[in-house]
């Protein structure tokens, strides 16, 4: 409840649905937007409108894009035969920020989950198999999250694909800057098992 | 850096300017918006556009409103002679949520600050004096924040107004549900000084 202006009320309710914002931070955000109407509120409204109209899924890899084929799939230099499989676009963005992977992606759109009734067909797995057959794929890198669901999905995909193509996964171990005292036991076990010559 | 779609990039940069959102939460929010395009992104864009076009300051009390006179100033039932002075619209909203004040408001738009060169004329103080003279004001309630700047401003206003009208301030003390062990010393001192018969 504010001063009862319907438009401001609706804006607050919608803002509170954003991840990371609750009712209080949504109120503060709306007030901030109103105070910076010219330089923030109007540009943000327009940017949202443009994205709402233009954004779609890449027909090849399911990345979000403003074209039918995303910038990465459309870039001939990235057709090096490597496909990095990720759960979600947010993971693709993380890989791209790291800036070291020069191949293409395949966004699954989630993980296998018996509980939520999500099987391979819900996950763009058939499309991945199509791509392995039609593109000249030499390696599939499974870059799934190191969660139970992510690793279950990675094992399933490794079993499914290993007869068709080389399948690898991201290494597990101590993160850069990580202190042993702050790491969970599972990470220490994984790092010890995967130890290498110094 | 994401997949390089300019529209999504711009939206992320603008979202990251909202209070409470950094680059990471802005990315997550944008992805969430894109996934909920129909039910969240488009309605949010429209709600922002409407607010950007319609919102203004109440000519009387400086509350934000979609009319020249805000709903509170326009409500005859609230003309009981009491004016509650607040620093910011966010404080007005907080008072209204409490639901106990039945008068009108005056939004200063900040606090006095020698450092930032903000004097009474920058704070809608002249307009407050006009209102005390033209409306039938019986009491001015100073509901400024219990910060150094807020209290400095409250003292200044109390000195300025006390010859014209009854001036009161919010009580200071232990907040409801507050545990002494978690309170700062200043609050305990204030509560002890303002102690009353049980």
XYZ file of C-alpha atoms in Angstrom, chain B:
198
model
C 29.586 -10.090 -22.136
C 26.907 -12.607 -23.089
C 26.163 -13.910 -26.549
C 26.630 -10.373 -27.815
C 23.022 -9.541 -28.585
C 23.034 -5.777 -28.202
C 19.456 -5.520 -26.918
C 19.994 -8.031 -24.108
C 23.302 -6.413 -23.197
C 21.706 -2.962 -22.873
C 18.865 -4.355 -20.760
C 21.371 -5.984 -18.402
C 23.372 -2.795 -18.010
C 20.231 -0.813 -17.177
C 18.946 -3.454 -14.744
C 22.299 -3.434 -12.931
C 21.669 0.240 -12.092
C 18.699 -0.640 -9.888
C 19.399 -0.454 -6.154
C 19.978 -3.931 -4.738
C 20.973 -5.466 -8.083
C 24.581 -5.977 -9.130
C 25.844 -7.360 -12.445
C 25.218 -10.989 -11.435
C 21.684 -10.500 -10.131
C 20.915 -8.268 -13.121
C 21.919 -11.139 -15.450
C 19.694 -13.553 -13.558
C 16.827 -11.075 -13.556
C 17.119 -10.511 -17.312
C 17.167 -14.244 -18.017
C 14.146 -14.688 -15.744
C 12.359 -11.888 -17.592
C 13.135 -13.466 -20.960
C 11.872 -16.861 -19.817
C 8.676 -15.238 -18.535
C 8.349 -12.951 -21.479
C 4.575 -13.021 -21.838
C 3.604 -12.856 -18.188
C 6.370 -10.645 -16.816
C 8.638 -8.892 -19.338
C 5.951 -7.320 -21.516
C 3.693 -6.306 -18.597
C 6.689 -4.824 -16.777
C 7.751 -2.844 -19.852
C 4.227 -1.472 -20.178
C 3.897 -0.687 -16.467
C 7.194 1.231 -16.587
C 6.118 3.131 -19.662
C 2.824 4.119 -18.033
C 4.529 5.281 -14.854
C 7.183 7.162 -16.839
C 4.486 9.069 -18.694
C 2.030 9.695 -15.868
C 3.981 10.143 -12.659
C 4.725 13.604 -11.225
C 5.120 15.388 -7.886
C 2.074 16.499 -5.933
C 2.118 20.306 -6.155
C 1.066 20.493 -2.510
C 3.155 17.942 -0.580
C 5.731 16.656 -3.155
C 4.491 13.077 -2.834
C 4.747 11.208 -6.121
C 1.431 10.818 -7.821
C -0.244 10.332 -11.166
C -2.294 13.520 -10.630
C -1.250 17.106 -9.891
C -2.728 16.700 -6.399
C -1.937 13.345 -4.791
C -4.636 11.071 -3.446
C -3.870 12.027 0.167
C -3.938 15.788 -0.380
C -7.099 15.368 -2.445
C -8.864 13.411 0.310
C -11.048 15.803 2.325
C -11.148 13.348 5.224
C -7.431 13.793 5.729
C -7.557 17.547 6.206
C -7.515 17.211 10.011
C -4.924 19.923 10.524
C -1.998 17.550 11.036
C 0.987 17.587 8.686
C 3.566 14.823 8.953
C 6.960 15.963 7.634
C 9.068 13.178 6.077
C 12.394 13.168 4.290
C 11.397 11.069 1.321
C 8.451 9.398 -0.385
C 9.759 6.030 0.874
C 9.132 7.276 4.437
C 5.646 8.451 3.500
C 4.938 4.934 2.203
C 6.222 3.451 5.466
C 3.924 5.752 7.500
C 0.977 4.830 5.281
C 1.637 1.110 5.718
C 1.499 1.609 9.472
C -1.978 2.954 8.736
C -2.367 5.046 11.864
C -1.747 8.611 10.658
C -4.875 10.275 9.283
C -3.531 13.691 8.318
C -1.502 14.898 5.358
C 2.206 14.840 4.550
C 4.970 17.136 3.497
C 7.896 15.494 1.699
C 11.088 17.506 2.234
C 13.067 15.697 -0.433
C 16.129 15.119 1.748
C 17.845 16.514 4.819
C 19.870 19.624 5.504
C 23.511 19.001 4.698
C 26.254 21.577 4.870
C 28.570 19.086 3.179
C 26.305 18.654 0.149
C 25.295 22.328 0.179
C 21.640 21.501 0.846
C 19.879 24.310 2.695
C 16.206 24.942 3.585
C 15.405 26.295 0.119
C 16.484 23.012 -1.489
C 14.150 21.100 0.845
C 10.688 22.529 0.179
C 10.822 24.279 3.566
C 9.361 27.545 2.188
C 6.434 25.542 0.804
C 5.904 23.979 4.236
C 5.710 27.445 5.819
C 3.222 28.506 3.116
C 1.068 25.473 3.913
C 1.133 26.210 7.652
C -0.134 29.701 6.861
C -2.775 28.783 4.271
C -4.071 25.369 5.436
C -5.561 25.179 8.927
C -2.578 23.361 10.372
C -2.787 22.568 14.085
C 0.231 20.269 14.435
C 3.394 19.504 12.507
C 4.747 16.013 13.263
C 8.424 15.693 12.381
C 8.846 12.079 11.238
C 12.453 12.328 10.138
C 14.845 9.418 10.258
C 16.759 8.917 13.508
C 20.041 9.637 11.735
C 22.379 12.540 12.404
C 21.196 14.410 9.308
C 17.554 13.614 9.997
C 17.750 14.824 13.594
C 19.691 17.964 12.622
C 16.943 18.798 10.151
C 14.257 18.051 12.757
C 15.903 20.432 15.230
C 16.165 23.139 12.594
C 12.479 22.765 11.662
C 11.357 22.661 15.307
C 13.181 25.954 15.968
C 11.791 27.508 12.813
C 8.169 26.457 13.301
C 7.538 26.381 17.031
C 6.310 29.987 17.128
C 3.741 29.321 14.427
C 2.303 25.899 15.252
C 2.556 22.948 17.642
C 5.566 20.848 16.620
C 6.072 17.212 17.724
C 8.462 14.419 16.788
C 8.191 10.642 16.774
C 9.095 8.991 20.086
C 12.463 7.241 20.276
C 12.962 4.015 22.219
C 13.056 0.260 22.004
C 11.352 -0.980 18.805
C 8.472 -3.448 19.222
C 9.954 -6.947 19.402
C 13.401 -5.470 20.045
C 15.820 -7.303 22.332
C 18.103 -5.140 24.440
C 21.112 -7.292 23.622
C 20.737 -6.447 19.930
C 20.076 -2.712 20.324
C 22.756 -0.101 19.853
C 23.787 1.947 22.876
C 22.189 5.111 21.520
C 18.754 3.516 21.415
C 19.078 2.213 24.980
C 20.154 5.655 26.201
C 17.217 7.295 24.386
C 14.743 4.728 25.739
C 16.033 5.159 29.288
C 15.889 8.945 29.139
C 12.328 8.838 27.792
C 11.145 6.229 30.305
C 7.552 6.483 31.523
C 5.503 5.126 34.389
C 4.620 1.457 33.844
